Amino acid sequence: NILSYLYFYIPVLTMGLMSREYSSGSIKLLYAAPIRNSQIILGKFLSVMIYALVMLAIVGVFVIYSCFAIHKFDIWPILCGMFGIYLTICAYAAIGLFMSCLTSYQIIAAVGTFATLAALSYLPKIRQDYALVRDITFWLGINGRSAGFVSGLISSDDLIYFIVVIGLFILSGMKRAKID
């Protein structure tokens, strides 16, 4: 159930990362500092990653309690599921950060993030008639990517997908970050 709430929570969390800087004009102060665009974007993404770790640490308290309370508790599938949720949060945050780099309006950044996540969710349903197109659209879809992790299975295909999506949107955000 956590994954269904993340779909709504993370875009709202990330909508103001860069757009607030643009709308208030404080981006000019950031660019006047002796740091590069990439450091600004990576710093903002790192803050969301740390926030995600704090959210998962709260769940981790229950996992630690369960380790001591339940006889023969299997912790590895639980940790694998938490890793999948963390990767999903990071992917959603990278998309949200990129959308926040595109505009100075926070609401537009949130709606753009929702639209991008919806497009990535709907993509595997497009053009299922052709095998090549079906394979490509299935690989690009974000739905169900963390289901294997939650089931206790670390798949290299899903891990590579998350790394590519996070890297693509972070690099795009670095390219897009500018002074308005």
PDB file of N, CA and C in Angstrom, residues 50-156:
ATOM      1  N   ILE A  50      17.761  11.562   1.462  1.00  0.00           N
ATOM      2  CA  ILE A  50      17.895  11.459   2.916  1.00  0.00           C
ATOM      3  C   ILE A  50      16.521  11.448   3.572  1.00  0.00           C
ATOM      4  N   TYR A  51      15.613  12.267   3.057  1.00  0.00           N
ATOM      5  CA  TYR A  51      14.243  12.278   3.565  1.00  0.00           C
ATOM      6  C   TYR A  51      13.591  10.903   3.375  1.00  0.00           C
ATOM      7  N   ALA A  52      13.841  10.279   2.239  1.00  0.00           N
ATOM      8  CA  ALA A  52      13.303   8.940   1.982  1.00  0.00           C
ATOM      9  C   ALA A  52      13.895   7.927   2.954  1.00  0.00           C
ATOM     10  N   LEU A  53      15.183   8.068   3.261  1.00  0.00           N
ATOM     11  CA  LEU A  53      15.799   7.170   4.247  1.00  0.00           C
ATOM     12  C   LEU A  53      15.178   7.339   5.626  1.00  0.00           C
ATOM     13  N   VAL A  54      14.847   8.580   5.980  1.00  0.00           N
ATOM     14  CA  VAL A  54      14.200   8.824   7.272  1.00  0.00           C
ATOM     15  C   VAL A  54      12.810   8.182   7.293  1.00  0.00           C
ATOM     16  N   MET A  55      12.072   8.308   6.181  1.00  0.00           N
ATOM     17  CA  MET A  55      10.747   7.671   6.108  1.00  0.00           C
ATOM     18  C   MET A  55      10.868   6.155   6.249  1.00  0.00           C
ATOM     19  N   LEU A  56      11.868   5.582   5.593  1.00  0.00           N
ATOM     20  CA  LEU A  56      12.044   4.131   5.683  1.00  0.00           C
ATOM     21  C   LEU A  56      12.618   3.705   7.032  1.00  0.00           C
ATOM     22  N   ALA A  57      13.319   4.605   7.707  1.00  0.00           N
ATOM     23  CA  ALA A  57      13.828   4.288   9.042  1.00  0.00           C
ATOM     24  C   ALA A  57      12.674   4.103  10.019  1.00  0.00           C
ATOM     25  N   ILE A  58      11.585   4.848   9.801  1.00  0.00           N
ATOM     26  CA  ILE A  58      10.406   4.670  10.656  1.00  0.00           C
ATOM     27  C   ILE A  58       9.828   3.277  10.453  1.00  0.00           C
ATOM     28  N   VAL A  59       9.766   2.840   9.217  1.00  0.00           N
ATOM     29  CA  VAL A  59       9.314   1.470   8.936  1.00  0.00           C
ATOM     30  C   VAL A  59      10.329   0.475   9.492  1.00  0.00           C
ATOM     31  N   GLY A  60      11.605   0.843   9.437  1.00  0.00           N
ATOM     32  CA  GLY A  60      12.660  -0.026   9.943  1.00  0.00           C
ATOM     33  C   GLY A  60      12.546  -0.303  11.432  1.00  0.00           C
ATOM     34  N   VAL A  61      11.988   0.636  12.176  1.00  0.00           N
ATOM     35  CA  VAL A  61      11.777   0.411  13.613  1.00  0.00           C
ATOM     36  C   VAL A  61      10.822  -0.765  13.818  1.00  0.00           C
ATOM     37  N   PHE A  62       9.778  -0.829  13.009  1.00  0.00           N
ATOM     38  CA  PHE A  62       8.837  -1.943  13.108  1.00  0.00           C
ATOM     39  C   PHE A  62       9.478  -3.253  12.657  1.00  0.00           C
ATOM     40  N   VAL A  63      10.366  -3.172  11.680  1.00  0.00           N
ATOM     41  CA  VAL A  63      11.064  -4.373  11.221  1.00  0.00           C
ATOM     42  C   VAL A  63      11.987  -4.898  12.314  1.00  0.00           C
ATOM     43  N   ILE A  64      12.695  -4.005  12.971  1.00  0.00           N
ATOM     44  CA  ILE A  64      13.598  -4.420  14.051  1.00  0.00           C
ATOM     45  C   ILE A  64      12.792  -5.027  15.205  1.00  0.00           C
ATOM     46  N   TYR A  65      11.677  -4.401  15.522  1.00  0.00           N
ATOM     47  CA  TYR A  65      10.811  -4.967  16.566  1.00  0.00           C
ATOM     48  C   TYR A  65      10.331  -6.361  16.168  1.00  0.00           C
ATOM     49  N   SER A  66       9.964  -6.519  14.905  1.00  0.00           N
ATOM     50  CA  SER A  66       9.482  -7.814  14.428  1.00  0.00           C
ATOM     51  C   SER A  66      10.573  -8.874  14.485  1.00  0.00           C
ATOM     52  N   CYS A  67      11.829  -8.465  14.282  1.00  0.00           N
ATOM     53  CA  CYS A  67      12.947  -9.421  14.360  1.00  0.00           C
ATOM     54  C   CYS A  67      13.029 -10.067  15.737  1.00  0.00           C
ATOM     55  N   PHE A  68      12.752  -9.273  16.759  1.00  0.00           N
ATOM     56  CA  PHE A  68      12.844  -9.797  18.116  1.00  0.00           C
ATOM     57  C   PHE A  68      11.535 -10.421  18.594  1.00  0.00           C
ATOM     58  N   ALA A  69      10.420 -10.014  18.029  1.00  0.00           N
ATOM     59  CA  ALA A  69       9.123 -10.492  18.510  1.00  0.00           C
ATOM     60  C   ALA A  69       8.648 -11.757  17.799  1.00  0.00           C
ATOM     61  N   ILE A  70       9.077 -11.965  16.566  1.00  0.00           N
ATOM     62  CA  ILE A  70       8.595 -13.091  15.773  1.00  0.00           C
ATOM     63  C   ILE A  70       9.696 -14.149  15.689  1.00  0.00           C
ATOM     64  N   HIS A  71       9.336 -15.375  15.995  1.00  0.00           N
ATOM     65  CA  HIS A  71      10.286 -16.478  15.940  1.00  0.00           C
ATOM     66  C   HIS A  71      10.577 -16.816  14.477  1.00  0.00           C
ATOM     67  N   LYS A  72      11.834 -16.979  14.128  1.00  0.00           N
ATOM     68  CA  LYS A  72      12.283 -17.286  12.761  1.00  0.00           C
ATOM     69  C   LYS A  72      11.805 -16.251  11.747  1.00  0.00           C
ATOM     70  N   PHE A  73      11.965 -15.010  12.101  1.00  0.00           N
ATOM     71  CA  PHE A  73      11.579 -13.910  11.214  1.00  0.00           C
ATOM     72  C   PHE A  73      12.594 -13.805  10.077  1.00  0.00           C
ATOM     73  N   ASP A  74      12.113 -13.804   8.842  1.00  0.00           N
ATOM     74  CA  ASP A  74      12.986 -13.713   7.666  1.00  0.00           C
ATOM     75  C   ASP A  74      13.120 -12.246   7.266  1.00  0.00           C
ATOM     76  N   ILE A  75      14.255 -11.649   7.596  1.00  0.00           N
ATOM     77  CA  ILE A  75      14.435 -10.211   7.410  1.00  0.00           C
ATOM     78  C   ILE A  75      14.821  -9.834   5.983  1.00  0.00           C
ATOM     79  N   TRP A  76      15.451 -10.736   5.245  1.00  0.00           N
ATOM     80  CA  TRP A  76      15.984 -10.365   3.931  1.00  0.00           C
ATOM     81  C   TRP A  76      14.907  -9.990   2.918  1.00  0.00           C
ATOM     82  N   PRO A  77      13.804 -10.681   2.831  1.00  0.00           N
ATOM     83  CA  PRO A  77      12.755 -10.212   1.906  1.00  0.00           C
ATOM     84  C   PRO A  77      12.186  -8.848   2.300  1.00  0.00           C
ATOM     85  N   ILE A  78      12.121  -8.583   3.602  1.00  0.00           N
ATOM     86  CA  ILE A  78      11.617  -7.294   4.073  1.00  0.00           C
ATOM     87  C   ILE A  78      12.592  -6.183   3.679  1.00  0.00           C
ATOM     88  N   LEU A  79      13.888  -6.415   3.880  1.00  0.00           N
ATOM     89  CA  LEU A  79      14.889  -5.421   3.497  1.00  0.00           C
ATOM     90  C   LEU A  79      14.915  -5.211   1.982  1.00  0.00           C
ATOM     91  N   CYS A  80      14.706  -6.276   1.237  1.00  0.00           N
ATOM     92  CA  CYS A  80      14.641  -6.175  -0.222  1.00  0.00           C
ATOM     93  C   CYS A  80      13.443  -5.332  -0.645  1.00  0.00           C
ATOM     94  N   GLY A  81      12.301  -5.527   0.002  1.00  0.00           N
ATOM     95  CA  GLY A  81      11.122  -4.722  -0.284  1.00  0.00           C
ATOM     96  C   GLY A  81      11.328  -3.261   0.068  1.00  0.00           C
ATOM     97  N   MET A  82      11.993  -3.008   1.182  1.00  0.00           N
ATOM     98  CA  MET A  82      12.284  -1.619   1.570  1.00  0.00           C
ATOM     99  C   MET A  82      13.237  -0.974   0.567  1.00  0.00           C
ATOM    100  N   PHE A  83      14.173  -1.748   0.042  1.00  0.00           N
ATOM    101  CA  PHE A  83      15.081  -1.236  -0.989  1.00  0.00           C
ATOM    102  C   PHE A  83      14.307  -0.883  -2.266  1.00  0.00           C
ATOM    103  N   GLY A  84      13.345  -1.700  -2.638  1.00  0.00           N
ATOM    104  CA  GLY A  84      12.515  -1.412  -3.802  1.00  0.00           C
ATOM    105  C   GLY A  84      11.682  -0.156  -3.611  1.00  0.00           C
ATOM    106  N   ILE A  85      11.143   0.018  -2.416  1.00  0.00           N
ATOM    107  CA  ILE A  85      10.384   1.237  -2.122  1.00  0.00           C
ATOM    108  C   ILE A  85      11.299   2.448  -2.165  1.00  0.00           C
ATOM    109  N   TYR A  86      12.522   2.310  -1.653  1.00  0.00           N
ATOM    110  CA  TYR A  86      13.480   3.419  -1.688  1.00  0.00           C
ATOM    111  C   TYR A  86      13.836   3.786  -3.127  1.00  0.00           C
ATOM    112  N   LEU A  87      14.057   2.794  -3.973  1.00  0.00           N
ATOM    113  CA  LEU A  87      14.356   3.081  -5.377  1.00  0.00           C
ATOM    114  C   LEU A  87      13.178   3.761  -6.075  1.00  0.00           C
ATOM    115  N   THR A  88      11.964   3.357  -5.734  1.00  0.00           N
ATOM    116  CA  THR A  88      10.782   3.992  -6.305  1.00  0.00           C
ATOM    117  C   THR A  88      10.687   5.448  -5.869  1.00  0.00           C
ATOM    118  N   ILE A  89      10.934   5.717  -4.598  1.00  0.00           N
ATOM    119  CA  ILE A  89      10.925   7.097  -4.106  1.00  0.00           C
ATOM    120  C   ILE A  89      11.974   7.919  -4.832  1.00  0.00           C
ATOM    121  N   CYS A  90      13.167   7.361  -5.005  1.00  0.00           N
ATOM    122  CA  CYS A  90      14.235   8.091  -5.695  1.00  0.00           C
ATOM    123  C   CYS A  90      13.876   8.363  -7.153  1.00  0.00           C
ATOM    124  N   ALA A  91      13.251   7.410  -7.829  1.00  0.00           N
ATOM    125  CA  ALA A  91      12.849   7.624  -9.218  1.00  0.00           C
ATOM    126  C   ALA A  91      11.771   8.692  -9.305  1.00  0.00           C
ATOM    127  N   TYR A  92      10.769   8.627  -8.436  1.00  0.00           N
ATOM    128  CA  TYR A  92       9.721   9.650  -8.427  1.00  0.00           C
ATOM    129  C   TYR A  92      10.309  11.027  -8.107  1.00  0.00           C
ATOM    130  N   ALA A  93      11.266  11.059  -7.178  1.00  0.00           N
ATOM    131  CA  ALA A  93      11.884  12.328  -6.799  1.00  0.00           C
ATOM    132  C   ALA A  93      12.711  12.907  -7.936  1.00  0.00           C
ATOM    133  N   ALA A  94      13.401  12.061  -8.689  1.00  0.00           N
ATOM    134  CA  ALA A  94      14.185  12.554  -9.826  1.00  0.00           C
ATOM    135  C   ALA A  94      13.265  13.141 -10.893  1.00  0.00           C
ATOM    136  N   ILE A  95      12.132  12.488 -11.132  1.00  0.00           N
ATOM    137  CA  ILE A  95      11.169  13.015 -12.091  1.00  0.00           C
ATOM    138  C   ILE A  95      10.593  14.330 -11.584  1.00  0.00           C
ATOM    139  N   GLY A  96      10.252  14.391 -10.301  1.00  0.00           N
ATOM    140  CA  GLY A  96       9.714  15.614  -9.709  1.00  0.00           C
ATOM    141  C   GLY A  96      10.713  16.757  -9.717  1.00  0.00           C
ATOM    142  N   LEU A  97      11.975  16.448  -9.467  1.00  0.00           N
ATOM    143  CA  LEU A  97      13.014  17.478  -9.500  1.00  0.00           C
ATOM    144  C   LEU A  97      13.185  18.032 -10.908  1.00  0.00           C
ATOM    145  N   PHE A  98      13.157  17.165 -11.900  1.00  0.00           N
ATOM    146  CA  PHE A  98      13.256  17.629 -13.281  1.00  0.00           C
ATOM    147  C   PHE A  98      12.066  18.521 -13.646  1.00  0.00           C
ATOM    148  N   MET A  99      10.877  18.117 -13.273  1.00  0.00           N
ATOM    149  CA  MET A  99       9.689  18.932 -13.572  1.00  0.00           C
ATOM    150  C   MET A  99       9.749  20.259 -12.835  1.00  0.00           C
ATOM    151  N   SER A 100      10.327  20.257 -11.667  1.00  0.00           N
ATOM    152  CA  SER A 100      10.484  21.503 -10.912  1.00  0.00           C
ATOM    153  C   SER A 100      11.503  22.428 -11.560  1.00  0.00           C
ATOM    154  N   CYS A 101      12.454  21.860 -12.294  1.00  0.00           N
ATOM    155  CA  CYS A 101      13.440  22.673 -13.017  1.00  0.00           C
ATOM    156  C   CYS A 101      12.832  23.334 -14.253  1.00  0.00           C
ATOM    157  N   LEU A 102      11.722  22.805 -14.731  1.00  0.00           N
ATOM    158  CA  LEU A 102      11.135  23.315 -15.968  1.00  0.00           C
ATOM    159  C   LEU A 102      10.339  24.591 -15.788  1.00  0.00           C
ATOM    160  N   THR A 103       9.812  24.841 -14.601  1.00  0.00           N
ATOM    161  CA  THR A 103       8.895  25.962 -14.419  1.00  0.00           C
ATOM    162  C   THR A 103       9.118  26.641 -13.080  1.00  0.00           C
ATOM    163  N   SER A 104       8.640  27.863 -12.992  1.00  0.00           N
ATOM    164  CA  SER A 104       8.714  28.587 -11.720  1.00  0.00           C
ATOM    165  C   SER A 104       7.417  28.454 -10.930  1.00  0.00           C
ATOM    166  N   TYR A 105       6.439  27.738 -11.461  1.00  0.00           N
ATOM    167  CA  TYR A 105       5.160  27.538 -10.781  1.00  0.00           C
ATOM    168  C   TYR A 105       5.121  26.133 -10.181  1.00  0.00           C
ATOM    169  N   GLN A 106       4.917  26.086  -8.876  1.00  0.00           N
ATOM    170  CA  GLN A 106       4.957  24.804  -8.179  1.00  0.00           C
ATOM    171  C   GLN A 106       3.820  23.880  -8.598  1.00  0.00           C
ATOM    172  N   ILE A 107       2.654  24.432  -8.830  1.00  0.00           N
ATOM    173  CA  ILE A 107       1.508  23.600  -9.211  1.00  0.00           C
ATOM    174  C   ILE A 107       1.745  22.955 -10.569  1.00  0.00           C
ATOM    175  N   ILE A 108       2.315  23.711 -11.485  1.00  0.00           N
ATOM    176  CA  ILE A 108       2.621  23.156 -12.809  1.00  0.00           C
ATOM    177  C   ILE A 108       3.663  22.049 -12.687  1.00  0.00           C
ATOM    178  N   ALA A 109       4.634  22.223 -11.786  1.00  0.00           N
ATOM    179  CA  ALA A 109       5.636  21.176 -11.564  1.00  0.00           C
ATOM    180  C   ALA A 109       4.976  19.906 -11.009  1.00  0.00           C
ATOM    181  N   ALA A 110       4.038  20.062 -10.085  1.00  0.00           N
ATOM    182  CA  ALA A 110       3.357  18.895  -9.526  1.00  0.00           C
ATOM    183  C   ALA A 110       2.502  18.202 -10.576  1.00  0.00           C
ATOM    184  N   VAL A 111       1.759  18.975 -11.350  1.00  0.00           N
ATOM    185  CA  VAL A 111       0.911  18.389 -12.395  1.00  0.00           C
ATOM    186  C   VAL A 111       1.776  17.721 -13.462  1.00  0.00           C
ATOM    187  N   GLY A 112       2.902  18.344 -13.807  1.00  0.00           N
ATOM    188  CA  GLY A 112       3.826  17.734 -14.769  1.00  0.00           C
ATOM    189  C   GLY A 112       4.403  16.425 -14.260  1.00  0.00           C
ATOM    190  N   THR A 113       4.686  16.360 -12.969  1.00  0.00           N
ATOM    191  CA  THR A 113       5.191  15.119 -12.385  1.00  0.00           C
ATOM    192  C   THR A 113       4.113  14.044 -12.401  1.00  0.00           C
ATOM    193  N   PHE A 114       2.882  14.417 -12.018  1.00  0.00           N
ATOM    194  CA  PHE A 114       1.769  13.459 -12.085  1.00  0.00           C
ATOM    195  C   PHE A 114       1.579  12.955 -13.510  1.00  0.00           C
ATOM    196  N   ALA A 115       1.644  13.870 -14.482  1.00  0.00           N
ATOM    197  CA  ALA A 115       1.444  13.484 -15.884  1.00  0.00           C
ATOM    198  C   ALA A 115       2.557  12.556 -16.368  1.00  0.00           C
ATOM    199  N   THR A 116       3.787  12.842 -15.989  1.00  0.00           N
ATOM    200  CA  THR A 116       4.905  11.985 -16.394  1.00  0.00           C
ATOM    201  C   THR A 116       4.789  10.602 -15.769  1.00  0.00           C
ATOM    202  N   LEU A 117       4.443  10.555 -14.493  1.00  0.00           N
ATOM    203  CA  LEU A 117       4.269   9.255 -13.830  1.00  0.00           C
ATOM    204  C   LEU A 117       3.093   8.492 -14.432  1.00  0.00           C
ATOM    205  N   ALA A 118       2.033   9.210 -14.780  1.00  0.00           N
ATOM    206  CA  ALA A 118       0.890   8.551 -15.422  1.00  0.00           C
ATOM    207  C   ALA A 118       1.276   8.022 -16.799  1.00  0.00           C
ATOM    208  N   ALA A 119       2.052   8.799 -17.546  1.00  0.00           N
ATOM    209  CA  ALA A 119       2.494   8.345 -18.866  1.00  0.00           C
ATOM    210  C   ALA A 119       3.395   7.118 -18.752  1.00  0.00           C
ATOM    211  N   LEU A 120       4.299   7.125 -17.778  1.00  0.00           N
ATOM    212  CA  LEU A 120       5.171   5.970 -17.583  1.00  0.00           C
ATOM    213  C   LEU A 120       4.386   4.752 -17.089  1.00  0.00           C
ATOM    214  N   SER A 121       3.281   4.985 -16.402  1.00  0.00           N
ATOM    215  CA  SER A 121       2.441   3.875 -15.961  1.00  0.00           C
ATOM    216  C   SER A 121       1.583   3.327 -17.093  1.00  0.00           C
ATOM    217  N   TYR A 122       1.122   4.208 -17.974  1.00  0.00           N
ATOM    218  CA  TYR A 122       0.236   3.805 -19.059  1.00  0.00           C
ATOM    219  C   TYR A 122       0.999   3.245 -20.261  1.00  0.00           C
ATOM    220  N   LEU A 123       2.260   3.571 -20.377  1.00  0.00           N
ATOM    221  CA  LEU A 123       3.064   3.206 -21.544  1.00  0.00           C
ATOM    222  C   LEU A 123       3.045   1.718 -21.901  1.00  0.00           C
ATOM    223  N   PRO A 124       3.104   0.794 -20.943  1.00  0.00           N
ATOM    224  CA  PRO A 124       3.095  -0.629 -21.325  1.00  0.00           C
ATOM    225  C   PRO A 124       1.794  -1.105 -21.981  1.00  0.00           C
ATOM    226  N   LYS A 125       0.748  -0.313 -21.915  1.00  0.00           N
ATOM    227  CA  LYS A 125      -0.533  -0.708 -22.513  1.00  0.00           C
ATOM    228  C   LYS A 125      -0.676  -0.253 -23.957  1.00  0.00           C
ATOM    229  N   ILE A 126       0.311   0.472 -24.455  1.00  0.00           N
ATOM    230  CA  ILE A 126       0.233   1.026 -25.807  1.00  0.00           C
ATOM    231  C   ILE A 126       0.773   0.020 -26.816  1.00  0.00           C
ATOM    232  N   ARG A 127       0.065  -0.148 -27.906  1.00  0.00           N
ATOM    233  CA  ARG A 127       0.509  -0.934 -29.075  1.00  0.00           C
ATOM    234  C   ARG A 127       0.995  -2.326 -28.700  1.00  0.00           C
ATOM    235  N   GLN A 128       0.147  -3.095 -28.088  1.00  0.00           N
ATOM    236  CA  GLN A 128       0.495  -4.451 -27.701  1.00  0.00           C
ATOM    237  C   GLN A 128       0.439  -5.432 -28.868  1.00  0.00           C
ATOM    238  N   ASP A 129       0.096  -4.950 -30.065  1.00  0.00           N
ATOM    239  CA  ASP A 129      -0.033  -5.823 -31.234  1.00  0.00           C
ATOM    240  C   ASP A 129       1.311  -6.328 -31.750  1.00  0.00           C
ATOM    241  N   TYR A 130       2.334  -5.511 -31.641  1.00  0.00           N
ATOM    242  CA  TYR A 130       3.640  -5.824 -32.223  1.00  0.00           C
ATOM    243  C   TYR A 130       4.631  -6.201 -31.129  1.00  0.00           C
ATOM    244  N   ALA A 131       5.377  -7.264 -31.362  1.00  0.00           N
ATOM    245  CA  ALA A 131       6.277  -7.794 -30.339  1.00  0.00           C
ATOM    246  C   ALA A 131       7.381  -6.804 -29.974  1.00  0.00           C
ATOM    247  N   LEU A 132       7.988  -6.156 -30.960  1.00  0.00           N
ATOM    248  CA  LEU A 132       9.074  -5.219 -30.678  1.00  0.00           C
ATOM    249  C   LEU A 132       8.573  -4.020 -29.884  1.00  0.00           C
ATOM    250  N   VAL A 133       7.458  -3.457 -30.305  1.00  0.00           N
ATOM    251  CA  VAL A 133       6.890  -2.301 -29.612  1.00  0.00           C
ATOM    252  C   VAL A 133       6.446  -2.705 -28.203  1.00  0.00           C
ATOM    253  N   ARG A 134       5.879  -3.900 -28.069  1.00  0.00           N
ATOM    254  CA  ARG A 134       5.440  -4.393 -26.769  1.00  0.00           C
ATOM    255  C   ARG A 134       6.631  -4.520 -25.818  1.00  0.00           C
ATOM    256  N   ASP A 135       7.751  -5.032 -26.311  1.00  0.00           N
ATOM    257  CA  ASP A 135       8.941  -5.173 -25.471  1.00  0.00           C
ATOM    258  C   ASP A 135       9.493  -3.815 -25.050  1.00  0.00           C
ATOM    259  N   ILE A 136       9.515  -2.878 -25.980  1.00  0.00           N
ATOM    260  CA  ILE A 136      10.047  -1.538 -25.667  1.00  0.00           C
ATOM    261  C   ILE A 136       9.150  -0.821 -24.675  1.00  0.00           C
ATOM    262  N   THR A 137       7.838  -0.813 -24.929  1.00  0.00           N
ATOM    263  CA  THR A 137       6.935  -0.100 -24.022  1.00  0.00           C
ATOM    264  C   THR A 137       6.847  -0.783 -22.661  1.00  0.00           C
ATOM    265  N   PHE A 138       6.986  -2.102 -22.626  1.00  0.00           N
ATOM    266  CA  PHE A 138       6.991  -2.791 -21.335  1.00  0.00           C
ATOM    267  C   PHE A 138       8.219  -2.391 -20.530  1.00  0.00           C
ATOM    268  N   TRP A 139       9.376  -2.299 -21.203  1.00  0.00           N
ATOM    269  CA  TRP A 139      10.598  -1.941 -20.474  1.00  0.00           C
ATOM    270  C   TRP A 139      10.553  -0.499 -19.991  1.00  0.00           C
ATOM    271  N   LEU A 140       9.896   0.391 -20.726  1.00  0.00           N
ATOM    272  CA  LEU A 140       9.831   1.795 -20.321  1.00  0.00           C
ATOM    273  C   LEU A 140       8.814   2.055 -19.212  1.00  0.00           C
ATOM    274  N   GLY A 141       7.879   1.159 -19.010  1.00  0.00           N
ATOM    275  CA  GLY A 141       6.835   1.353 -17.996  1.00  0.00           C
ATOM    276  C   GLY A 141       7.374   1.256 -16.583  1.00  0.00           C
ATOM    277  N   ILE A 142       6.820   2.082 -15.706  1.00  0.00           N
ATOM    278  CA  ILE A 142       7.286   2.111 -14.318  1.00  0.00           C
ATOM    279  C   ILE A 142       6.418   1.260 -13.398  1.00  0.00           C
ATOM    280  N   ASN A 143       5.221   0.893 -13.861  1.00  0.00           N
ATOM    281  CA  ASN A 143       4.331   0.071 -13.034  1.00  0.00           C
ATOM    282  C   ASN A 143       4.926  -1.311 -12.786  1.00  0.00           C
ATOM    283  N   GLY A 144       4.857  -1.744 -11.556  1.00  0.00           N
ATOM    284  CA  GLY A 144       5.292  -3.089 -11.206  1.00  0.00           C
ATOM    285  C   GLY A 144       6.785  -3.272 -11.092  1.00  0.00           C
ATOM    286  N   ARG A 145       7.550  -2.218 -11.247  1.00  0.00           N
ATOM    287  CA  ARG A 145       9.010  -2.355 -11.163  1.00  0.00           C
ATOM    288  C   ARG A 145       9.474  -2.704  -9.760  1.00  0.00           C
ATOM    289  N   SER A 146       8.783  -2.210  -8.772  1.00  0.00           N
ATOM    290  CA  SER A 146       9.212  -2.518  -7.404  1.00  0.00           C
ATOM    291  C   SER A 146       8.470  -3.708  -6.818  1.00  0.00           C
ATOM    292  N   ALA A 147       7.550  -4.301  -7.589  1.00  0.00           N
ATOM    293  CA  ALA A 147       6.804  -5.465  -7.087  1.00  0.00           C
ATOM    294  C   ALA A 147       7.727  -6.653  -6.835  1.00  0.00           C
ATOM    295  N   GLY A 148       8.715  -6.832  -7.684  1.00  0.00           N
ATOM    296  CA  GLY A 148       9.678  -7.907  -7.469  1.00  0.00           C
ATOM    297  C   GLY A 148      10.484  -7.696  -6.202  1.00  0.00           C
ATOM    298  N   PHE A 149      10.868  -6.444  -5.949  1.00  0.00           N
ATOM    299  CA  PHE A 149      11.605  -6.138  -4.726  1.00  0.00           C
ATOM    300  C   PHE A 149      10.746  -6.413  -3.502  1.00  0.00           C
ATOM    301  N   VAL A 150       9.475  -5.994  -3.564  1.00  0.00           N
ATOM    302  CA  VAL A 150       8.569  -6.198  -2.437  1.00  0.00           C
ATOM    303  C   VAL A 150       8.336  -7.689  -2.201  1.00  0.00           C
ATOM    304  N   SER A 151       8.397  -8.485  -3.267  1.00  0.00           N
ATOM    305  CA  SER A 151       8.258  -9.933  -3.129  1.00  0.00           C
ATOM    306  C   SER A 151       9.535 -10.599  -2.630  1.00  0.00           C
ATOM    307  N   GLY A 152      10.625  -9.839  -2.547  1.00  0.00           N
ATOM    308  CA  GLY A 152      11.882 -10.388  -2.041  1.00  0.00           C
ATOM    309  C   GLY A 152      12.864 -10.767  -3.121  1.00  0.00           C
ATOM    310  N   LEU A 153      12.637 -10.331  -4.352  1.00  0.00           N
ATOM    311  CA  LEU A 153      13.487 -10.698  -5.473  1.00  0.00           C
ATOM    312  C   LEU A 153      14.162  -9.451  -6.041  1.00  0.00           C
ATOM    313  N   ILE A 154      15.483  -9.435  -6.041  1.00  0.00           N
ATOM    314  CA  ILE A 154      16.223  -8.329  -6.653  1.00  0.00           C
ATOM    315  C   ILE A 154      16.528  -8.722  -8.089  1.00  0.00           C
ATOM    316  N   SER A 155      15.904  -8.020  -9.007  1.00  0.00           N
ATOM    317  CA  SER A 155      16.079  -8.287 -10.429  1.00  0.00           C
ATOM    318  C   SER A 155      17.027  -7.246 -11.018  1.00  0.00           C
ATOM    319  N   SER A 156      18.013  -7.701 -11.770  1.00  0.00           N
ATOM    320  CA  SER A 156      18.956  -6.752 -12.369  1.00  0.00           C
ATOM    321  C   SER A 156      18.257  -5.869 -13.387  1.00  0.00           C
TER     322      SER A 156
END
